[in-house]
C-alpha atoms as a PDB file:
ATOM      1  CA  GLN A   1    -105.533 168.484-160.896  1.00  0.00           C
ATOM      2  CA  ASN A   2    -106.517 171.247-163.226  1.00  0.00           C
ATOM      3  CA  PHE A   3    -110.159 172.296-163.250  1.00  0.00           C
ATOM      4  CA  VAL A   4    -111.609 172.794-166.732  1.00  0.00           C
ATOM      5  CA  MET A   5    -114.723 174.930-167.078  1.00  0.00           C
ATOM      6  CA  SER A   6    -117.665 173.271-168.864  1.00  0.00           C
ATOM      7  CA  LYS A   7    -120.127 175.078-171.116  1.00  0.00           C
ATOM      8  CA  ARG A   8    -122.829 174.794-168.467  1.00  0.00           C
ATOM      9  CA  ASP A   9    -120.638 176.690-166.000  1.00  0.00           C
ATOM     10  CA  ILE A  10    -120.250 179.696-168.299  1.00  0.00           C
ATOM     11  CA  LYS A  11    -121.910 182.705-166.688  1.00  0.00           C
ATOM     12  CA  ARG A  12    -124.149 184.996-168.742  1.00  0.00           C
ATOM     13  CA  HIS A  13    -123.615 188.768-168.432  1.00  0.00           C
ATOM     14  CA  ARG A  14    -125.806 191.732-169.273  1.00  0.00           C
ATOM     15  CA  VAL A  15    -123.018 193.787-170.894  1.00  0.00           C
ATOM     16  CA  PHE A  16    -120.352 192.496-173.289  1.00  0.00           C
ATOM     17  CA  LEU A  17    -117.115 194.489-173.756  1.00  0.00           C
ATOM     18  CA  SER A  18    -115.549 194.124-177.204  1.00  0.00           C
ATOM     19  CA  LEU A  19    -112.006 195.452-177.783  1.00  0.00           C
ATOM     20  CA  ARG A  20    -108.465 194.802-178.895  1.00  0.00           C
ATOM     21  CA  PHE A  21    -106.528 193.833-175.767  1.00  0.00           C
ATOM     22  CA  GLY A  22    -103.331 195.654-176.755  1.00  0.00           C
ATOM     23  CA  GLU A  23    -105.136 198.977-177.373  1.00  0.00           C
ATOM     24  CA  ALA A  24    -107.953 199.418-174.817  1.00  0.00           C
ATOM     25  CA  MET A  25    -107.553 196.915-171.972  1.00  0.00           C
ATOM     26  CA  ARG A  26    -107.018 199.584-169.294  1.00  0.00           C
ATOM     27  CA  GLU A  27    -110.112 201.514-170.390  1.00  0.00           C
ATOM     28  CA  ALA A  28    -112.212 198.333-170.571  1.00  0.00           C
ATOM     29  CA  GLU A  29    -111.215 197.315-167.047  1.00  0.00           C
ATOM     30  CA  TYR A  30    -112.254 200.741-165.759  1.00  0.00           C
ATOM     31  CA  VAL A  31    -115.701 200.505-167.421  1.00  0.00           C
ATOM     32  CA  LYS A  32    -116.214 196.951-166.140  1.00  0.00           C
ATOM     33  CA  LYS A  33    -115.385 198.008-162.587  1.00  0.00           C
ATOM     34  CA  GLN A  34    -117.745 200.994-162.662  1.00  0.00           C
ATOM     35  CA  LEU A  35    -120.648 198.994-164.127  1.00  0.00           C
ATOM     36  CA  GLU A  36    -120.283 196.198-161.589  1.00  0.00           C
ATOM     37  CA  LYS A  37    -120.322 198.778-158.785  1.00  0.00           C
ATOM     38  CA  ARG A  38    -123.830 199.549-159.980  1.00  0.00           C
ATOM     39  CA  GLY A  39    -124.825 195.889-159.941  1.00  0.00           C
ATOM     40  CA  ILE A  40    -124.545 195.331-163.704  1.00  0.00           C
ATOM     41  CA  SER A  41    -122.785 192.083-164.630  1.00  0.00           C
ATOM     42  CA  THR A  42    -120.191 192.801-167.327  1.00  0.00           C
ATOM     43  CA  PHE A  43    -118.151 190.388-169.440  1.00  0.00           C
ATOM     44  CA  LEU A  44    -114.512 191.137-170.236  1.00  0.00           C
ATOM     45  CA  CYS A  45    -112.654 188.207-171.762  1.00  0.00           C
ATOM     46  CA  ALA A  46    -110.049 187.010-169.284  1.00  0.00           C
ATOM     47  CA  VAL A  47    -109.739 183.228-169.626  1.00  0.00           C
ATOM     48  CA  ASP A  48    -106.914 180.886-168.789  1.00  0.00           C
ATOM     49  CA  ALA A  49    -105.332 178.372-171.100  1.00  0.00           C
ATOM     50  CA  GLY A  50    -107.508 175.331-171.627  1.00  0.00           C
ATOM     51  CA  ASP A  51    -110.746 177.173-170.973  1.00  0.00           C
ATOM     52  CA  TYR A  52    -113.536 177.443-173.518  1.00  0.00           C
ATOM     53  CA  ILE A  53    -112.569 180.890-174.823  1.00  0.00           C
ATOM     54  CA  ASP A  54    -114.579 180.606-178.040  1.00  0.00           C
ATOM     55  CA  ASP A  55    -117.649 179.277-176.275  1.00  0.00           C
ATOM     56  CA  GLU A  56    -117.455 181.853-173.506  1.00  0.00           C
ATOM     57  CA  ILE A  57    -117.260 184.751-175.953  1.00  0.00           C
ATOM     58  CA  ALA A  58    -119.958 183.368-178.261  1.00  0.00           C
ATOM     59  CA  ILE A  59    -122.382 182.596-175.408  1.00  0.00           C
ATOM     60  CA  ASN A  60    -121.965 186.026-173.837  1.00  0.00           C
ATOM     61  CA  ILE A  61    -122.479 187.806-177.161  1.00  0.00           C
ATOM     62  CA  ARG A  62    -125.656 185.803-177.687  1.00  0.00           C
ATOM     63  CA  HIS A  63    -127.101 186.454-174.232  1.00  0.00           C
ATOM     64  CA  CYS A  64    -125.927 190.012-173.541  1.00  0.00           C
ATOM     65  CA  GLU A  65    -128.376 192.903-173.555  1.00  0.00           C
ATOM     66  CA  LEU A  66    -125.821 195.489-174.692  1.00  0.00           C
ATOM     67  CA  ALA A  67    -122.372 195.364-176.299  1.00  0.00           C
ATOM     68  CA  VAL A  68    -119.869 198.121-175.561  1.00  0.00           C
ATOM     69  CA  ILE A  69    -117.392 198.497-178.426  1.00  0.00           C
ATOM     70  CA  PHE A  70    -114.037 200.173-177.801  1.00  0.00           C
ATOM     71  CA  GLY A  71    -113.418 201.440-181.306  1.00  0.00           C
ATOM     72  CA  THR A  72    -109.638 201.814-181.482  1.00  0.00           C
ATOM     73  CA  GLN A  73    -107.721 202.395-184.718  1.00  0.00           C
ATOM     74  CA  THR A  74    -107.179 198.704-185.567  1.00  0.00           C
ATOM     75  CA  TYR A  75    -110.399 197.394-184.056  1.00  0.00           C
ATOM     76  CA  GLY A  76    -111.805 194.688-186.341  1.00  0.00           C
ATOM     77  CA  ALA A  77    -108.443 193.595-187.739  1.00  0.00           C
ATOM     78  CA  GLU A  78    -107.991 189.931-188.634  1.00  0.00           C
ATOM     79  CA  THR A  79    -105.499 188.090-186.414  1.00  0.00           C
ATOM     80  CA  GLN A  80    -104.289 184.524-185.875  1.00  0.00           C
ATOM     81  CA  ALA A  81    -106.342 184.161-182.703  1.00  0.00           C
ATOM     82  CA  SER A  82    -109.305 181.782-182.781  1.00  0.00           C
ATOM     83  CA  PHE A  83    -111.533 184.642-181.667  1.00  0.00           C
ATOM     84  CA  ASN A  84    -110.682 188.288-182.262  1.00  0.00           C
ATOM     85  CA  SER A  85    -112.338 191.702-182.418  1.00  0.00           C
ATOM     86  CA  ARG A  86    -113.283 191.174-186.073  1.00  0.00           C
ATOM     87  CA  LYS A  87    -115.274 188.035-185.256  1.00  0.00           C
ATOM     88  CA  GLU A  88    -116.811 189.728-182.248  1.00  0.00           C
ATOM     89  CA  MET A  89    -117.941 192.678-184.354  1.00  0.00           C
ATOM     90  CA  LYS A  90    -119.415 190.414-187.032  1.00  0.00           C
ATOM     91  CA  ALA A  91    -121.282 188.382-184.409  1.00  0.00           C
ATOM     92  CA  ILE A  92    -122.682 191.546-182.813  1.00  0.00           C
ATOM     93  CA  MET A  93    -123.880 192.876-186.173  1.00  0.00           C
ATOM     94  CA  GLU A  94    -125.295 189.569-187.399  1.00  0.00           C
ATOM     95  CA  LYS A  95    -127.315 189.079-184.216  1.00  0.00           C
ATOM     96  CA  LYS A  96    -128.394 192.747-184.347  1.00  0.00           C
ATOM     97  CA  LYS A  97    -127.296 193.343-180.792  1.00  0.00           C
ATOM     98  CA  PRO A  98    -127.670 196.897-179.468  1.00  0.00           C
ATOM     99  CA  PHE A  99    -124.246 198.430-178.988  1.00  0.00           C
ATOM    100  CA  PHE A 100    -122.661 201.491-177.381  1.00  0.00           C
ATOM    101  CA  LEU A 101    -119.695 202.819-179.344  1.00  0.00           C
ATOM    102  CA  ILE A 102    -116.701 204.400-177.609  1.00  0.00           C
ATOM    103  CA  LYS A 103    -114.736 205.893-180.476  1.00  0.00           C
ATOM    104  CA  MET A 104    -111.054 206.063-179.589  1.00  0.00           C
ATOM    105  CA  CYS A 105    -109.566 207.184-182.940  1.00  0.00           C
ATOM    106  CA  GLU A 106    -110.148 209.628-185.738  1.00  0.00           C
ATOM    107  CA  GLU A 107    -110.548 206.976-188.427  1.00  0.00           C
ATOM    108  CA  PHE A 108    -110.701 203.190-188.511  1.00  0.00           C
ATOM    109  CA  GLU A 109    -108.050 201.366-190.525  1.00  0.00           C
ATOM    110  CA  GLU A 110    -110.274 198.413-191.360  1.00  0.00           C
ATOM    111  CA  ALA A 111    -112.826 199.025-194.114  1.00  0.00           C
ATOM    112  CA  LEU A 112    -115.310 196.560-192.583  1.00  0.00           C
ATOM    113  CA  THR A 113    -115.064 198.307-189.222  1.00  0.00           C
ATOM    114  CA  ASP A 114    -115.581 201.683-190.856  1.00  0.00           C
ATOM    115  CA  PHE A 115    -118.594 200.277-192.726  1.00  0.00           C
ATOM    116  CA  HIS A 116    -120.322 198.945-189.605  1.00  0.00           C
ATOM    117  CA  LEU A 117    -119.398 201.502-186.954  1.00  0.00           C
ATOM    118  CA  ASN A 118    -119.649 204.731-188.913  1.00  0.00           C
ATOM    119  CA  THR A 119    -123.377 204.038-189.243  1.00  0.00           C
ATOM    120  CA  ALA A 120    -123.798 204.548-185.489  1.00  0.00           C
ATOM    121  CA  LEU A 121    -126.107 207.479-184.758  1.00  0.00           C
ATOM    122  CA  SER A 122    -124.112 208.509-181.696  1.00  0.00           C
ATOM    123  CA  TYR A 123    -120.882 207.622-179.938  1.00  0.00           C
ATOM    124  CA  GLN A 124    -118.769 208.628-176.968  1.00  0.00           C
ATOM    125  CA  PRO A 125    -115.273 209.921-177.826  1.00  0.00           C
ATOM    126  CA  TRP A 126    -112.387 208.827-175.588  1.00  0.00           C
ATOM    127  CA  LYS A 127    -108.756 209.203-176.493  1.00  0.00           C
ATOM    128  CA  PRO A 128    -106.550 206.298-175.348  1.00  0.00           C
ATOM    129  CA  ASN A 129    -104.470 206.750-172.187  1.00  0.00           C
ATOM    130  CA  THR A 130    -106.541 209.682-171.000  1.00  0.00           C
ATOM    131  CA  LYS A 131    -108.992 210.169-168.173  1.00  0.00           C
ATOM    132  CA  ALA A 132    -112.454 208.720-168.722  1.00  0.00           C
ATOM    133  CA  PRO A 133    -114.962 211.255-170.087  1.00  0.00           C
ATOM    134  CA  LYS A 134    -117.416 212.603-167.543  1.00  0.00           C
ATOM    135  CA  GLY A 135    -120.783 210.856-167.718  1.00  0.00           C
ATOM    136  CA  LEU A 136    -119.499 207.927-169.801  1.00  0.00           C
ATOM    137  CA  VAL A 137    -120.704 205.186-167.462  1.00  0.00           C
ATOM    138  CA  ASP A 138    -123.997 207.028-166.887  1.00  0.00           C
ATOM    139  CA  ALA A 139    -124.578 207.074-170.646  1.00  0.00           C
ATOM    140  CA  ILE A 140    -123.934 203.322-170.882  1.00  0.00           C
ATOM    141  CA  VAL A 141    -126.353 202.632-168.013  1.00  0.00           C
ATOM    142  CA  LYS A 142    -128.982 204.875-169.598  1.00  0.00           C
ATOM    143  CA  LYS A 143    -128.643 203.018-172.890  1.00  0.00           C
ATOM    144  CA  LEU A 144    -128.963 199.675-171.090  1.00  0.00           C
ATOM    145  CA  ASN A 145    -132.045 200.736-169.150  1.00  0.00           C
ATOM    146  CA  SER A 146    -133.726 201.989-172.306  1.00  0.00           C
ATOM    147  CA  LEU A 147    -133.581 198.448-173.676  1.00  0.00           C
ATOM    148  CA  GLN A 148    -135.577 196.946-170.817  1.00  0.00           C
ATOM    149  CA  PRO A 149    -138.903 195.506-172.047  1.00  0.00           C
ATOM    150  CA  LYS A 150    -141.910 197.480-170.881  1.00  0.00           C
ATOM    151  CA  PRO A 151    -144.346 195.606-168.621  1.00  0.00           C
ATOM    152  CA  GLU A 152    -147.474 194.457-170.340  1.00  0.00           C
ATOM    153  CA  LEU A 153    -150.560 196.422-169.393  1.00  0.00           C
ATOM    154  CA  GLU A 154    -153.652 194.546-168.307  1.00  0.00           C
ATOM    155  CA  PRO A 155    -156.441 194.747-170.884  1.00  0.00           C
ATOM    156  CA  LEU A 156    -159.175 197.221-170.068  1.00  0.00           C
ATOM    157  CA  ARG A 157    -162.414 195.627-168.968  1.00  0.00           C
ATOM    158  CA  GLU A 158    -165.603 196.845-170.596  1.00  0.00           C
ATOM    159  CA  PRO A 159    -168.159 198.207-168.111  1.00  0.00           C
ATOM    160  CA  GLU A 160    -171.186 196.036-167.565  1.00  0.00           C
ATOM    161  CA  ILE A 161    -174.347 197.400-169.194  1.00  0.00           C
ATOM    162  CA  GLU A 162    -177.599 196.939-167.320  1.00  0.00           C
ATOM    163  CA  PRO A 163    -180.701 195.929-169.326  1.00  0.00           C
ATOM    164  CA  VAL A 164    -182.851 198.884-170.401  1.00  0.00           C
ATOM    165  CA  VAL A 165    -186.602 198.609-170.998  1.00  0.00           C
ATOM    166  CA  GLU A 166    -187.700 200.656-173.991  1.00  0.00           C
ATOM    167  CA  GLU A 167    -191.177 201.457-175.303  1.00  0.00           C
ATOM    168  CA  THR A 168    -191.301 200.867-179.053  1.00  0.00           C
ATOM    169  CA  LYS A 169    -194.070 200.941-181.634  1.00  0.00           C
ATOM    170  CA  SER A 170    -194.145 198.650-184.649  1.00  0.00           C
ATOM    171  CA  SER A 171    -195.836 199.513-187.947  1.00  0.00           C
ATOM    172  CA  ALA A 172    -196.766 195.833-188.376  1.00  0.00           C
ATOM    173  CA  PHE A 173    -198.849 195.704-185.179  1.00  0.00           C
ATOM    174  CA  ASP A 174    -201.336 197.984-183.446  1.00  0.00           C
ATOM    175  CA  GLY A 175    -200.435 199.455-180.098  1.00  0.00           C
ATOM    176  CA  THR A 176    -197.146 199.476-178.222  1.00  0.00           C
ATOM    177  CA  HIS A 177    -195.116 196.721-176.629  1.00  0.00           C
ATOM    178  CA  SER A 178    -192.239 196.514-174.162  1.00  0.00           C
ATOM    179  CA  THR A 179    -188.938 195.037-175.247  1.00  0.00           C
ATOM    180  CA  CYS A 180    -186.115 194.142-172.848  1.00  0.00           C
ATOM    181  CA  VAL A 181    -182.835 194.970-174.536  1.00  0.00           C
ATOM    182  CA  SER A 182    -179.586 193.681-173.067  1.00  0.00           C
ATOM    183  CA  GLU A 183    -176.035 193.287-174.271  1.00  0.00           C
ATOM    184  CA  GLU A 184    -176.430 189.541-174.865  1.00  0.00           C
ATOM    185  CA  ALA A 185    -179.709 190.036-176.697  1.00  0.00           C
ATOM    186  CA  ASN A 186    -178.105 192.564-178.997  1.00  0.00           C
ATOM    187  CA  ARG A 187    -175.187 190.231-179.760  1.00  0.00           C
ATOM    188  CA  GLU A 188    -177.541 187.324-180.553  1.00  0.00           C
ATOM    189  CA  ASN A 189    -180.028 189.568-182.396  1.00  0.00           C
ATOM    190  CA  LEU A 190    -182.843 188.463-180.082  1.00  0.00           C
ATOM    191  CA  SER A 191    -185.747 190.353-178.542  1.00  0.00           C
ATOM    192  CA  ILE A 192    -189.141 189.617-177.012  1.00  0.00           C
ATOM    193  CA  ALA A 193    -191.806 188.993-179.656  1.00  0.00           C
ATOM    194  CA  PRO A 194    -194.744 191.433-179.437  1.00  0.00           C
ATOM    195  CA  MET A 195    -198.134 189.792-178.912  1.00  0.00           C
ATOM    196  CA  GLY A 196    -201.089 191.627-180.393  1.00  0.00           C
ATOM    197  CA  PHE A 197    -203.340 191.835-183.433  1.00  0.00           C
ATOM    198  CA  GLY A 198    -201.775 189.881-186.274  1.00  0.00           C
ATOM    199  CA  ASP A 199    -200.220 187.189-184.077  1.00  0.00           C
ATOM    200  CA  ILE A 200    -202.386 184.250-185.199  1.00  0.00           C
ATOM    201  CA  GLY A 201    -200.370 181.502-183.577  1.00  0.00           C
ATOM    202  CA  GLU A 202    -198.839 180.041-186.756  1.00  0.00           C
ATOM    203  CA  GLU A 203    -195.439 181.585-186.098  1.00  0.00           C
ATOM    204  CA  THR A 204    -193.881 184.176-183.845  1.00  0.00           C
ATOM    205  CA  ILE A 205    -192.451 187.194-185.628  1.00  0.00           C
ATOM    206  CA  TRP A 206    -189.347 188.624-183.911  1.00  0.00           C
ATOM    207  CA  MET A 207    -189.102 192.356-184.336  1.00  0.00           C
ATOM    208  CA  ASP A 208    -185.309 192.261-184.874  1.00  0.00           C
ATOM    209  CA  GLU A 209    -185.819 189.883-187.802  1.00  0.00           C
ATOM    210  CA  VAL A 210    -188.680 191.757-189.506  1.00  0.00           C
ATOM    211  CA  ASP A 211    -187.625 193.266-192.821  1.00  0.00           C
ATOM    212  CA  SER A 212    -189.644 195.423-195.196  1.00  0.00           C
ATOM    213  CA  GLU A 213    -191.121 192.471-197.125  1.00  0.00           C
ATOM    214  CA  THR A 214    -192.224 190.721-193.944  1.00  0.00           C
ATOM    215  CA  ARG A 215    -193.758 193.918-192.612  1.00  0.00           C
ATOM    216  CA  THR A 216    -195.711 194.315-195.867  1.00  0.00           C
ATOM    217  CA  LEU A 217    -196.910 190.697-195.653  1.00  0.00           C
ATOM    218  CA  VAL A 218    -198.092 191.199-192.075  1.00  0.00           C
ATOM    219  CA  GLN A 219    -199.920 194.362-193.095  1.00  0.00           C
ATOM    220  CA  TYR A 220    -201.674 192.525-195.948  1.00  0.00           C
ATOM    221  CA  ARG A 221    -202.619 189.690-193.558  1.00  0.00           C
ATOM    222  CA  LYS A 222    -204.051 192.228-191.156  1.00  0.00           C
ATOM    223  CA  ARG A 223    -206.059 193.905-193.891  1.00  0.00           C
ATOM    224  CA  TRP A 224    -207.303 190.494-195.066  1.00  0.00           C
ATOM    225  CA  TRP A 225    -208.645 189.739-191.611  1.00  0.00           C
ATOM    226  CA  ILE A 226    -210.414 193.115-191.586  1.00  0.00           C
ATOM    227  CA  ILE A 227    -211.981 192.481-194.993  1.00  0.00           C
ATOM    228  CA  PHE A 228    -212.989 188.978-193.904  1.00  0.00           C
ATOM    229  CA  GLY A 229    -214.648 190.442-190.833  1.00  0.00           C
ATOM    230  CA  ILE A 230    -216.558 192.983-192.931  1.00  0.00           C
ATOM    231  CA  PHE A 231    -217.857 190.285-195.262  1.00  0.00           C
ATOM    232  CA  ALA A 232    -218.819 188.104-192.310  1.00  0.00           C
ATOM    233  CA  LEU A 233    -220.793 191.004-190.833  1.00  0.00           C
ATOM    234  CA  ILE A 234    -222.521 191.603-194.167  1.00  0.00           C
ATOM    235  CA  GLY A 235    -223.417 187.919-194.328  1.00  0.00           C
ATOM    236  CA  VAL A 236    -224.949 187.995-190.885  1.00  0.00           C
ATOM    237  CA  LEU A 237    -226.991 191.071-191.758  1.00  0.00           C
ATOM    238  CA  CYS A 238    -228.155 189.549-195.033  1.00  0.00           C
ATOM    239  CA  GLY A 239    -229.219 186.372-193.231  1.00  0.00           C
ATOM    240  CA  ALA A 240    -231.410 188.414-190.936  1.00  0.00           C
ATOM    241  CA  ILE A 241    -232.968 190.668-193.600  1.00  0.00           C
ATOM    242  CA  ILE A 242    -233.663 188.241-196.470  1.00  0.00           C
ATOM    243  CA  PRO A 243    -236.037 185.920-194.494  1.00  0.00           C
ATOM    244  CA  ASN A 244    -238.123 188.955-193.457  1.00  0.00           C
ATOM    245  CA  LYS A 245    -238.414 190.017-197.065  1.00  0.00           C
ATOM    246  CA  ARG A 246    -239.511 186.534-198.049  1.00  0.00           C
ATOM    247  CA  THR A 247    -242.219 186.523-195.328  1.00  0.00           C
ATOM    248  CA  THR A 248    -243.527 189.933-196.412  1.00  0.00           C
ATOM    249  CA  THR A 249    -243.689 188.861-200.038  1.00  0.00           C
ATOM    250  CA  THR A 250    -245.604 185.708-199.140  1.00  0.00           C
ATOM    251  CA  ASN A 251    -248.152 187.659-197.116  1.00  0.00           C
ATOM    252  CA  VAL A 252    -248.712 190.116-199.953  1.00  0.00           C
ATOM    253  CA  TYR A 253    -249.186 187.253-202.351  1.00  0.00           C
ATOM    254  CA  ASN A 254    -251.719 185.557-200.083  1.00  0.00           C
ATOM    255  CA  VAL A 255    -253.716 188.765-199.621  1.00  0.00           C
ATOM    256  CA  SER A 256    -253.781 189.333-203.378  1.00  0.00           C
ATOM    257  CA  LEU A 257    -254.896 185.739-204.014  1.00  0.00           C
ATOM    258  CA  ASN A 258    -257.726 186.006-201.495  1.00  0.00           C
ATOM    259  CA  ARG A 259    -258.964 189.198-203.120  1.00  0.00           C
ATOM    260  CA  THR A 260    -258.924 187.557-206.521  1.00  0.00           C
ATOM    261  CA  LEU A 261    -260.890 184.530-205.313  1.00  0.00           C
ATOM    262  CA  THR A 262    -263.443 186.752-203.557  1.00  0.00           C
ATOM    263  CA  ASP A 263    -264.010 188.842-206.673  1.00  0.00           C
ATOM    264  CA  HIS A 264    -264.356 185.732-208.772  1.00  0.00           C
ATOM    265  CA  THR A 265    -266.934 184.246-206.403  1.00  0.00           C
ATOM    266  CA  ASN A 266    -269.041 187.389-206.437  1.00  0.00           C
END
């Protein structure tokens, strides 16, 4: 009984090797072997008849971290196969997968291949049927490692600020008052209301909320209380002086009347 691989059994690999089998299979097998020695899972299409070749290629292109393209002369040519290097290249470009180009020819025959791969900023030359260039696998590993997401840094915690007692002086009130300023009080725009002359019990004036108009109003209220006090003092003094004047005037009048009566009698 033949065993048929299901889509769930398809293994995902970190590196996908894209090539034309008749032009770069030996080189691709060498790269796969060297990468797996370093613990990097690498996909090289090698499926048996009846397996899900299209699904296996498509799933590994989707989930790979890096595609290694063996750019031979006819890479990207259209063939009768259900999945070929042309479709692989288009899938890699459409999904914007990072790729490492091994250029194995002077010029690509396919215009689409030339269009996509000649835009590569860098590549590794390797002539077919020759020894692998020194440092090739190291360069692929370096490219792969550079794609690893950086760990998220923990957010910096703000240092706790202890409350500070400050001596302040308000133009709306006489004297000084102590205000406890803390971080929460600053955020909520709150402070301790000063108690002193001008605080008549009708409302509490918060120093953080006092604007220029309110300060002027408080100053006028203060001056009004001073004026009221002056007038009250004057009234008290007048109440004490005026009766004395009335008594003196009455006595003078009585003395004058007595003199007049005495003269008239004589």
